[in-house]
mmCIF file of C-alpha atoms and ligand atoms in Angstrom:
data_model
loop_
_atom_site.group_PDB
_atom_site.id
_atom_site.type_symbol
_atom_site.label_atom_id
_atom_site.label_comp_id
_atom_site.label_asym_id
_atom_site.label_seq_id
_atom_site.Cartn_x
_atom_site.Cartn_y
_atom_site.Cartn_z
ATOM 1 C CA UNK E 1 58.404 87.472 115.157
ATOM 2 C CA UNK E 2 56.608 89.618 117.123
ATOM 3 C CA UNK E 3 58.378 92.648 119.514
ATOM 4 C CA UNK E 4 56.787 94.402 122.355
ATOM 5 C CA UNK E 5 57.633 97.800 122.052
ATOM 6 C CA UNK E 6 56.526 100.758 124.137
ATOM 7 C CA UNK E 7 52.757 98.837 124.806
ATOM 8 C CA UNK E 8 52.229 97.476 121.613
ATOM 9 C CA UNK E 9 52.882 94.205 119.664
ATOM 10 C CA UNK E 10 54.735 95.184 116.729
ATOM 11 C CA UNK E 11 56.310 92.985 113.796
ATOM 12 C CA UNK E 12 60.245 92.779 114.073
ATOM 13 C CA UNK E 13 60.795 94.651 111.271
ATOM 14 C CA UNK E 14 58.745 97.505 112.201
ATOM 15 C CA UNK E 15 60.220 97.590 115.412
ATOM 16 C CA UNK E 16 62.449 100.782 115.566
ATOM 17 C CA UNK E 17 63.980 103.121 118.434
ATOM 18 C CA UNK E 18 65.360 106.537 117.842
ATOM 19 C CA UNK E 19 69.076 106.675 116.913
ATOM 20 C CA UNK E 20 69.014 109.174 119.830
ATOM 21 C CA UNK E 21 67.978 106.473 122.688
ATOM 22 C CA UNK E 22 70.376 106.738 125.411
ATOM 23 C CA UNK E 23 70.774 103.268 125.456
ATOM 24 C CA UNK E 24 71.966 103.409 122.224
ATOM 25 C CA UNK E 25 74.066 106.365 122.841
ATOM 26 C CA UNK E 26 75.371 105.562 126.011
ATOM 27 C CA UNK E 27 74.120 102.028 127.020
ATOM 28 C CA UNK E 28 71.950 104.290 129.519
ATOM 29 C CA UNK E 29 69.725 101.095 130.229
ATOM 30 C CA UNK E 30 69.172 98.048 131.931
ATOM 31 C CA UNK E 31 68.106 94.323 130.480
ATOM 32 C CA UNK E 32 66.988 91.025 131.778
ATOM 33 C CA UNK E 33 67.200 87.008 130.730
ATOM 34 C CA UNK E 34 64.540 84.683 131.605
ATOM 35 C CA UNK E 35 63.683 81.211 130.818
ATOM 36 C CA UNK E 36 60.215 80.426 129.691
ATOM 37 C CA UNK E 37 59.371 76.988 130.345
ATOM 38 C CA UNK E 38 56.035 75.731 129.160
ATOM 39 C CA UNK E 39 54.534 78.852 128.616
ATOM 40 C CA UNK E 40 55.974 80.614 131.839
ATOM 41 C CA UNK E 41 59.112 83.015 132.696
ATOM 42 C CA UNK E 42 60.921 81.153 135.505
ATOM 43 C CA UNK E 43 61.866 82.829 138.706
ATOM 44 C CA UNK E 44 60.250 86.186 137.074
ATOM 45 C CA UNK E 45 59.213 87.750 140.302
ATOM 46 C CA UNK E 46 63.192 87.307 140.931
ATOM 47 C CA UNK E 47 64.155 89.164 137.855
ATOM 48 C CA UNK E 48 61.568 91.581 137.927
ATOM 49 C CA UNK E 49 62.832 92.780 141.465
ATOM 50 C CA UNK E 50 66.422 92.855 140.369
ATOM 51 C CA UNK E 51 65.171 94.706 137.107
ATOM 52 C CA UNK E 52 62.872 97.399 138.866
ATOM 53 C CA UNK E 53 65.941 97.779 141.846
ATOM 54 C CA UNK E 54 68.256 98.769 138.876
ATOM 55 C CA UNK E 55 65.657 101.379 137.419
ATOM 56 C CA UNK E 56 64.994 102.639 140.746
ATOM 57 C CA UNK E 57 68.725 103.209 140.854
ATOM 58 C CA UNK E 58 69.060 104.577 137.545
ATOM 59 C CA UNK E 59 66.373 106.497 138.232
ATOM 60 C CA UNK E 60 64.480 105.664 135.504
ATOM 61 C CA UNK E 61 60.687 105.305 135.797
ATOM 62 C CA UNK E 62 59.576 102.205 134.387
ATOM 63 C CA UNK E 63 56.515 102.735 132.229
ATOM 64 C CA UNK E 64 54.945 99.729 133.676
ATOM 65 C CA UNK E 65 53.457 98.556 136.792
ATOM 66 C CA UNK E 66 54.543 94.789 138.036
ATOM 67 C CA UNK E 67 51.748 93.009 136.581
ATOM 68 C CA UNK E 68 51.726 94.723 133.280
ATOM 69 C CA UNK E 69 55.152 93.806 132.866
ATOM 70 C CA UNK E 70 54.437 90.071 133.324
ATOM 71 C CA UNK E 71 50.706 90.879 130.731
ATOM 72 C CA UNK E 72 52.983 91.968 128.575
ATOM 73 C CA UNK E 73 55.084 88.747 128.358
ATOM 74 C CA UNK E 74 52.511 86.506 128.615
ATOM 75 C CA UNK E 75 50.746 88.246 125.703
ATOM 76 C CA UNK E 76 54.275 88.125 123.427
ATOM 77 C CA UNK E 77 54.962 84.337 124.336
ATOM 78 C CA UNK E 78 51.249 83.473 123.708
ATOM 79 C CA UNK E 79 50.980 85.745 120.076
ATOM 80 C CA UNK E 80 54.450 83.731 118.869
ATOM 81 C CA UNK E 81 53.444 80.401 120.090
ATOM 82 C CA UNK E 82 56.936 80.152 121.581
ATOM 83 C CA UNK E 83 56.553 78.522 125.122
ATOM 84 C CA UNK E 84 59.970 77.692 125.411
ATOM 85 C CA UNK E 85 62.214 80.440 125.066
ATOM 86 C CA UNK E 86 64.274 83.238 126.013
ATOM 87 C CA UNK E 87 62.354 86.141 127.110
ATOM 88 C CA UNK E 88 64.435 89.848 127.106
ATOM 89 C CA UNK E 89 63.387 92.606 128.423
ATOM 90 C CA UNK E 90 65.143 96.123 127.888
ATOM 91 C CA UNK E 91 64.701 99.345 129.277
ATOM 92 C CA UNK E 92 66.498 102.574 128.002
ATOM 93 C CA UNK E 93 66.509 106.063 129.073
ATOM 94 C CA UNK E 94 65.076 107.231 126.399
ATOM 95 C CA UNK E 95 65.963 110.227 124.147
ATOM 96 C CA UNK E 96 66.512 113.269 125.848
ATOM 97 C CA UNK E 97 68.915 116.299 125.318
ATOM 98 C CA UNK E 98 72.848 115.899 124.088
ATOM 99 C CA UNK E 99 75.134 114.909 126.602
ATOM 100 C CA UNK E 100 75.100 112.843 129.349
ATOM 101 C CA UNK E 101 72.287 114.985 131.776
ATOM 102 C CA UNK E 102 69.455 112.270 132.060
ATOM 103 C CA UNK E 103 67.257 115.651 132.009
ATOM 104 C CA UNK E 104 64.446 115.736 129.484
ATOM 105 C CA UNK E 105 64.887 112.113 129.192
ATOM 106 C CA UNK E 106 61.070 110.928 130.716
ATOM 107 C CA UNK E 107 60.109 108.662 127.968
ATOM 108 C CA UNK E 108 61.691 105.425 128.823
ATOM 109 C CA UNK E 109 61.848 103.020 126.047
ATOM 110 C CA UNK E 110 60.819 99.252 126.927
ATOM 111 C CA UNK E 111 61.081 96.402 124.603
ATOM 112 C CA UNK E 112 60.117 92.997 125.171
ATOM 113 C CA UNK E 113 61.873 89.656 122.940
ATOM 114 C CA UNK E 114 61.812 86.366 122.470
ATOM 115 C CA UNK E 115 64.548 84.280 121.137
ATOM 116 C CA UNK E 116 64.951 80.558 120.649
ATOM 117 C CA UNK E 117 66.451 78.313 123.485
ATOM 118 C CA UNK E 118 70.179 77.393 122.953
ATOM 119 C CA UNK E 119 69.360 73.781 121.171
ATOM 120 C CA UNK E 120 71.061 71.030 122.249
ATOM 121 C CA UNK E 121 72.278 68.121 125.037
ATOM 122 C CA UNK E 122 73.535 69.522 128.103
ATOM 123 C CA UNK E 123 76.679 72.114 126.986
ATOM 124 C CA UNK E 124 80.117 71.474 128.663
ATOM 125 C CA UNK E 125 82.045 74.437 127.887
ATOM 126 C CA UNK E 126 85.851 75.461 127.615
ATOM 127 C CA UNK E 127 87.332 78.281 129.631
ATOM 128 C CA UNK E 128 89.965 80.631 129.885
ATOM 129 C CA UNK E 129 90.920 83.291 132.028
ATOM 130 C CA UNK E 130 91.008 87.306 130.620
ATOM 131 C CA UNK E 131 93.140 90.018 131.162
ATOM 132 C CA UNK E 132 90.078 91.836 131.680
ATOM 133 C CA UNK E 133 88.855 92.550 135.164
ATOM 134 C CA UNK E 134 85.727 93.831 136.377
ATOM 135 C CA UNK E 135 85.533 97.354 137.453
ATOM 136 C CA UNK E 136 85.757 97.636 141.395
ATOM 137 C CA UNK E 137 82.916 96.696 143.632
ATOM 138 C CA UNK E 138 80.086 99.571 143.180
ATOM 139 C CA UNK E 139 76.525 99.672 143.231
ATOM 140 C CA UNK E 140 76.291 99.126 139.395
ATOM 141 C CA UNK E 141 77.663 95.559 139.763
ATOM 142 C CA UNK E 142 74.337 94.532 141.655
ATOM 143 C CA UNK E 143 72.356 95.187 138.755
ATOM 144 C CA UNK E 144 72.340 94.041 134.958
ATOM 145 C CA UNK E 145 73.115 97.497 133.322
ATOM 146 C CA UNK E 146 73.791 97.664 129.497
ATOM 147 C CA UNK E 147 77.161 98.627 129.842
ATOM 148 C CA UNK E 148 79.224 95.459 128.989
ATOM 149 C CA UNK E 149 82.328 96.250 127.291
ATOM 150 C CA UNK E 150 84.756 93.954 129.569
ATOM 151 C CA UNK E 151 82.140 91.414 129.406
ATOM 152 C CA UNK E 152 81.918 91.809 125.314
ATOM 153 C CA UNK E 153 86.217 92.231 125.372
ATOM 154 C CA UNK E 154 86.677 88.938 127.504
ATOM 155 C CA UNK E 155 84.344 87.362 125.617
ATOM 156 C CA UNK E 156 85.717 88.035 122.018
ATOM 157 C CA UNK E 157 89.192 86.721 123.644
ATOM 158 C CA UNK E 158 87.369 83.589 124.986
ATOM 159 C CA UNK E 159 86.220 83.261 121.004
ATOM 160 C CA UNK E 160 89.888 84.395 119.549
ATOM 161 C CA UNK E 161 91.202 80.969 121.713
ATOM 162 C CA UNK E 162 87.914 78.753 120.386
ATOM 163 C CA UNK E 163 86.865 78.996 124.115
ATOM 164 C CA UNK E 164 83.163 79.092 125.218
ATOM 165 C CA UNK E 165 83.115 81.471 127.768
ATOM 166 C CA UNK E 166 85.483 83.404 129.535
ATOM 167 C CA UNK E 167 86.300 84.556 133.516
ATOM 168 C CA UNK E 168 86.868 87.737 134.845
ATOM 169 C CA UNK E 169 89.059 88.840 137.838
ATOM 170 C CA UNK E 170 87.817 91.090 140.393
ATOM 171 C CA UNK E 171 89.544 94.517 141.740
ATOM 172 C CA UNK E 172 92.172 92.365 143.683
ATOM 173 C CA UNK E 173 92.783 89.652 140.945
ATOM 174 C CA UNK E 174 90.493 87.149 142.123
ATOM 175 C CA UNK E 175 88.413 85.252 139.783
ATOM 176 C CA UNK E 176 84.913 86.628 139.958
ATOM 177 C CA UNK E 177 82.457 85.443 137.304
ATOM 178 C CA UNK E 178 82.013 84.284 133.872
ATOM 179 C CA UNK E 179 81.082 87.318 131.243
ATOM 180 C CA UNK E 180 77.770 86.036 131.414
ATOM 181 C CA UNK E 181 77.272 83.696 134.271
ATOM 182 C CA UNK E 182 78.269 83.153 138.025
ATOM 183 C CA UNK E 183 81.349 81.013 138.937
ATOM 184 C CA UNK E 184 81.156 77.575 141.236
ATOM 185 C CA UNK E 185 83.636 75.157 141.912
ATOM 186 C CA UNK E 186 83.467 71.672 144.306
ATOM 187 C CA UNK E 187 86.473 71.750 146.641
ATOM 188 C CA UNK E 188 86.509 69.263 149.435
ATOM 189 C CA UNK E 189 82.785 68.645 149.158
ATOM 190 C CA UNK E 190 81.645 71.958 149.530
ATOM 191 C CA UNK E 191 80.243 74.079 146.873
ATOM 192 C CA UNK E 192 82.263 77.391 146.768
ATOM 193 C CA UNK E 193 81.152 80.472 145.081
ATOM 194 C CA UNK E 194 82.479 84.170 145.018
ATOM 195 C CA UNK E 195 80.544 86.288 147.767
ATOM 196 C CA UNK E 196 78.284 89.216 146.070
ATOM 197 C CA UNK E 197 80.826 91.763 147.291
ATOM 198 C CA UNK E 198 83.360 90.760 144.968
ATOM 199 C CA UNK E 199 81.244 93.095 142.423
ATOM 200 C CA UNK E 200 79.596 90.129 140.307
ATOM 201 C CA UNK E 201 75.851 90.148 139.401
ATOM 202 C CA UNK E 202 73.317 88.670 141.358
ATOM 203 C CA UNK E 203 72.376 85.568 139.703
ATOM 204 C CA UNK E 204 69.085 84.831 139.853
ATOM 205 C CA UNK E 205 70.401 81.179 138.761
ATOM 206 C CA UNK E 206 73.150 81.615 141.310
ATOM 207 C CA UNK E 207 70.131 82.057 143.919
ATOM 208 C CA UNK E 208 68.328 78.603 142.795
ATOM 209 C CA UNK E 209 71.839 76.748 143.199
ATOM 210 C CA UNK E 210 72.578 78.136 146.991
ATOM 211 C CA UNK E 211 68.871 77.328 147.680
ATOM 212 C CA UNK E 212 68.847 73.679 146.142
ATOM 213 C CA UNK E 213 72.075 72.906 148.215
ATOM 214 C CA UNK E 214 70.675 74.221 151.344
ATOM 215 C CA UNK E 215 67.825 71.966 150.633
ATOM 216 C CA UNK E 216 70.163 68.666 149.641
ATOM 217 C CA UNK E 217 72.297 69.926 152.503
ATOM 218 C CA UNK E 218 75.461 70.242 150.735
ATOM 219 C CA UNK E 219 77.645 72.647 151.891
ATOM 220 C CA UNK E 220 78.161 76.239 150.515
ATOM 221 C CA UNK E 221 81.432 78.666 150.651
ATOM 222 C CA UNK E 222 81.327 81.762 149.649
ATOM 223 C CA UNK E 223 84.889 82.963 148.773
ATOM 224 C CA UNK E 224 86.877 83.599 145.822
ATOM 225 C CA UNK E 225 89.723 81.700 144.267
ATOM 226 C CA UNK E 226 92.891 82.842 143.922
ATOM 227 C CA UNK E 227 94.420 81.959 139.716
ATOM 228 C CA UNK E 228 95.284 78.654 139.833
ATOM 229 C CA UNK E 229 93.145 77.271 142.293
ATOM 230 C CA UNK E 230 90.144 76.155 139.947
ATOM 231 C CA UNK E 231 92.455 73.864 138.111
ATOM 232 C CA UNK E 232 92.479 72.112 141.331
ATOM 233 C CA UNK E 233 88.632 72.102 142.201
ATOM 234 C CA UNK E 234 86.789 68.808 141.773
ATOM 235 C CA UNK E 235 84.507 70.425 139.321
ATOM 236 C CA UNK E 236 83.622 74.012 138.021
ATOM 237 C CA UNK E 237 80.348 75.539 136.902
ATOM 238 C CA UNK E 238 78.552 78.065 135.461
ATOM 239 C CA UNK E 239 74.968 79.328 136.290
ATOM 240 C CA UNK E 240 72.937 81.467 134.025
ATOM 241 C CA UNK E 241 69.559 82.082 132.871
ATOM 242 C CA UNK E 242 69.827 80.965 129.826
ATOM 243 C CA UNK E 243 71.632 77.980 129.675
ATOM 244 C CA UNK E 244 70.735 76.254 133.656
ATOM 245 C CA UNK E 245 74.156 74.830 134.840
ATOM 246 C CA UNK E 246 76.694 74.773 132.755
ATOM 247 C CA UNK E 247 80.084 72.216 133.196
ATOM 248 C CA UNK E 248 83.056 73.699 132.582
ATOM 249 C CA UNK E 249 85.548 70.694 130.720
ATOM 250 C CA UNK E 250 88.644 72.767 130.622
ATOM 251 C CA UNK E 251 90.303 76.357 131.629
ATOM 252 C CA UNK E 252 93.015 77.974 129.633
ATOM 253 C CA UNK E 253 93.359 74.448 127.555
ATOM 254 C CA UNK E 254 93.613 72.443 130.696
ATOM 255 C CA UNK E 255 90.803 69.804 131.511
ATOM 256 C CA UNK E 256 89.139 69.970 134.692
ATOM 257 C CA UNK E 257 88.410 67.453 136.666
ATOM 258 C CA UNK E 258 84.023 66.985 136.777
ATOM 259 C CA UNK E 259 82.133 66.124 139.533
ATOM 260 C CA UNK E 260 78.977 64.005 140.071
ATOM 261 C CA UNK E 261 77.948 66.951 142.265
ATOM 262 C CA UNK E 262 77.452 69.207 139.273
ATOM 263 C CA UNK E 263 75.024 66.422 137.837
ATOM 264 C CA UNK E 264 73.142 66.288 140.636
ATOM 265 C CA UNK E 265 72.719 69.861 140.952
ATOM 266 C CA UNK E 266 71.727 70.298 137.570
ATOM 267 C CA UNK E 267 69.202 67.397 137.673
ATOM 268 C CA UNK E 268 67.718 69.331 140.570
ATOM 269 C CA UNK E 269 67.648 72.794 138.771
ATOM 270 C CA UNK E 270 65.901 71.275 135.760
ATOM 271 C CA UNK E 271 63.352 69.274 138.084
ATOM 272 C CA UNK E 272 62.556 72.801 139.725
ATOM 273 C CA UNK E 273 62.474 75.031 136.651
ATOM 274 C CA UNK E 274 59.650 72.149 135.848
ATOM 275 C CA UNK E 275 58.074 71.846 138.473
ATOM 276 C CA UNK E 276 57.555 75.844 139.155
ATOM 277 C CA UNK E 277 56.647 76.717 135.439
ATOM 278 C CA UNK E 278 53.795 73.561 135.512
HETATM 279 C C1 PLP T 1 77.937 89.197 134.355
HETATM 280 C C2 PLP T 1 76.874 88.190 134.632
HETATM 281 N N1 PLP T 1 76.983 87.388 135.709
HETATM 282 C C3 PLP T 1 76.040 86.460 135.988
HETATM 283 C C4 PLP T 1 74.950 86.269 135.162
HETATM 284 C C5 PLP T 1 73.921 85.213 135.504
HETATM 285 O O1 PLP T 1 72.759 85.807 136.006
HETATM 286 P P1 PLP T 1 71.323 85.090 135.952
HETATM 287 O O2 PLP T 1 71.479 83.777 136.640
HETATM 288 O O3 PLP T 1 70.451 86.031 136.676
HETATM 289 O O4 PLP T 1 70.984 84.921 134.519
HETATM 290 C C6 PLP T 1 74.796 87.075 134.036
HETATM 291 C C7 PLP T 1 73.633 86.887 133.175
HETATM 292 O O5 PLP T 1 73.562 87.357 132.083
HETATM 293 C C8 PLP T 1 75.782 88.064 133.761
HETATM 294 O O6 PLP T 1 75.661 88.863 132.696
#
């Protein structure tokens, strides 16, 4: 497999980063998922923007303008013959002096992956709910940082119980997100979602399923649910890059009821993730 590492195509297993990177120091970085579909990163000018936002904030200088970024990736999927994938793309500080001062550190390192699509029929996964909340609403939440040790905690609990994923609370005990997706539930024929300030990421995925229900005209609610309430809900999903929509069957060993809504939405996502990759 090949690795795109600081502008060049390099075999895996010559691929190598300083031990003093920052992001492996201090997980002084930022990464993004995408889906390639037939050849082509879906929704990348989406995930590019929320990408170069979170550098700008970091205020790291990204090494690369927008359309070498997407050169790059089209050269990696084309060189492994892999047009259906997962595409990653990582950007790190860098190595600069001890400590946490970002000084020095102007040599950002970028890295570009492929991996193989999650195999498969359509996954229905098993939840349960953490201990583990997400740290109060800042501007870090709005972008995909590589700090994700409540995400990596919640989700070795969620493994621990034989779950597939697990849920987070927000600040006020809310549920806010999966560790690695967005949260949606169908209550009284409205789609319901947690609103952005609850401190979850901005889904790129989430974005696609608020946009195909304004287009179907189903209704949308932004709010979050109190413990308790999901079990209620006439279905629950997940949305993430990798994986589309994603059922949830059961939370904290309780089956949840499943909705022909979550069908439909998913037959619409994969209809669009065609249909824009073509
Ligand atoms: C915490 C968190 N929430 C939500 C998502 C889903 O985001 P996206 O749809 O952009 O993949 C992710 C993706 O990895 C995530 O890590």
């Amino acid at each position: 497999v090949l690795i795109f590492l600081n502008g060049r195509l390099v075999p895996e297993h010559r691929a190598r980063v300083s031990v003093f990177d920052r992001g492996f120091l201090y997980g002084d970085g930022l990464f993004e998922t995408v889906r390639v579909c037939q050849g082509r990163p879906f929704r990348w000018a989406q995930h590019l923007e929320r990408f170069q936002r979170g550098a700008e904030f970091l205020g790291i200088r990204p090494p690369f303008t927008p359309g070498e970024w997407l050169a790059a990736a089209r050269r990696l999927i084309v060189r492994n013959r892999r047009p259906e994938a997962l595409l990653r793309l990582t950007l790190s500080r860098g190595v600069g002096v001890r400590g946490y001062s970002p000084a020095g550190a102007d040599s950002p390192t970028l890295m570009l992956s492929l991996h193989p699509l999650p195999g498969g029929p359509a996954p229905k996964w098993k939840l349960i709910t953490t201990s583990h909340r997400l740290p109060p609403a800042t501007s870090l939440a709005r972008f995909k940082t590589a700090n994700k040790l409540a995400q990596i905690l919640a989700r070795a609990e969620a493994d621990t119980a034989g779950a597939d994923e697990a849920l987070l609370r927000d600040a006020r005990g809310r549920i806010a997100e999966g560790t690695a997706g967005n949260l949606f539930w169908i209550s009284r024929d409205a789609v319901c979602t947690p609103p952005l300030a609850a401190g979850i990421l901005p889904g790129v995925t989430r974005a696609v399923v608020l946009e195909i229900c304004r287009d179907l005209k189903i209704k949308v609610r932004e709010r979050s649910p109190r413990p308790g309430e999901l079990a209620a809900a006439q279905g629950v999903f997940l949305t993430l890059s990798s994986r589309g929509i994603v059922e949830a069957v059961a939370l904290d060993g309780r089956p949840l009821r499943r909705s022909p809504v979550t069908r439909q939405l998913r037959q619409a996502h994969e209809r669009l993730l065609h249909a824009e990759t073509a």
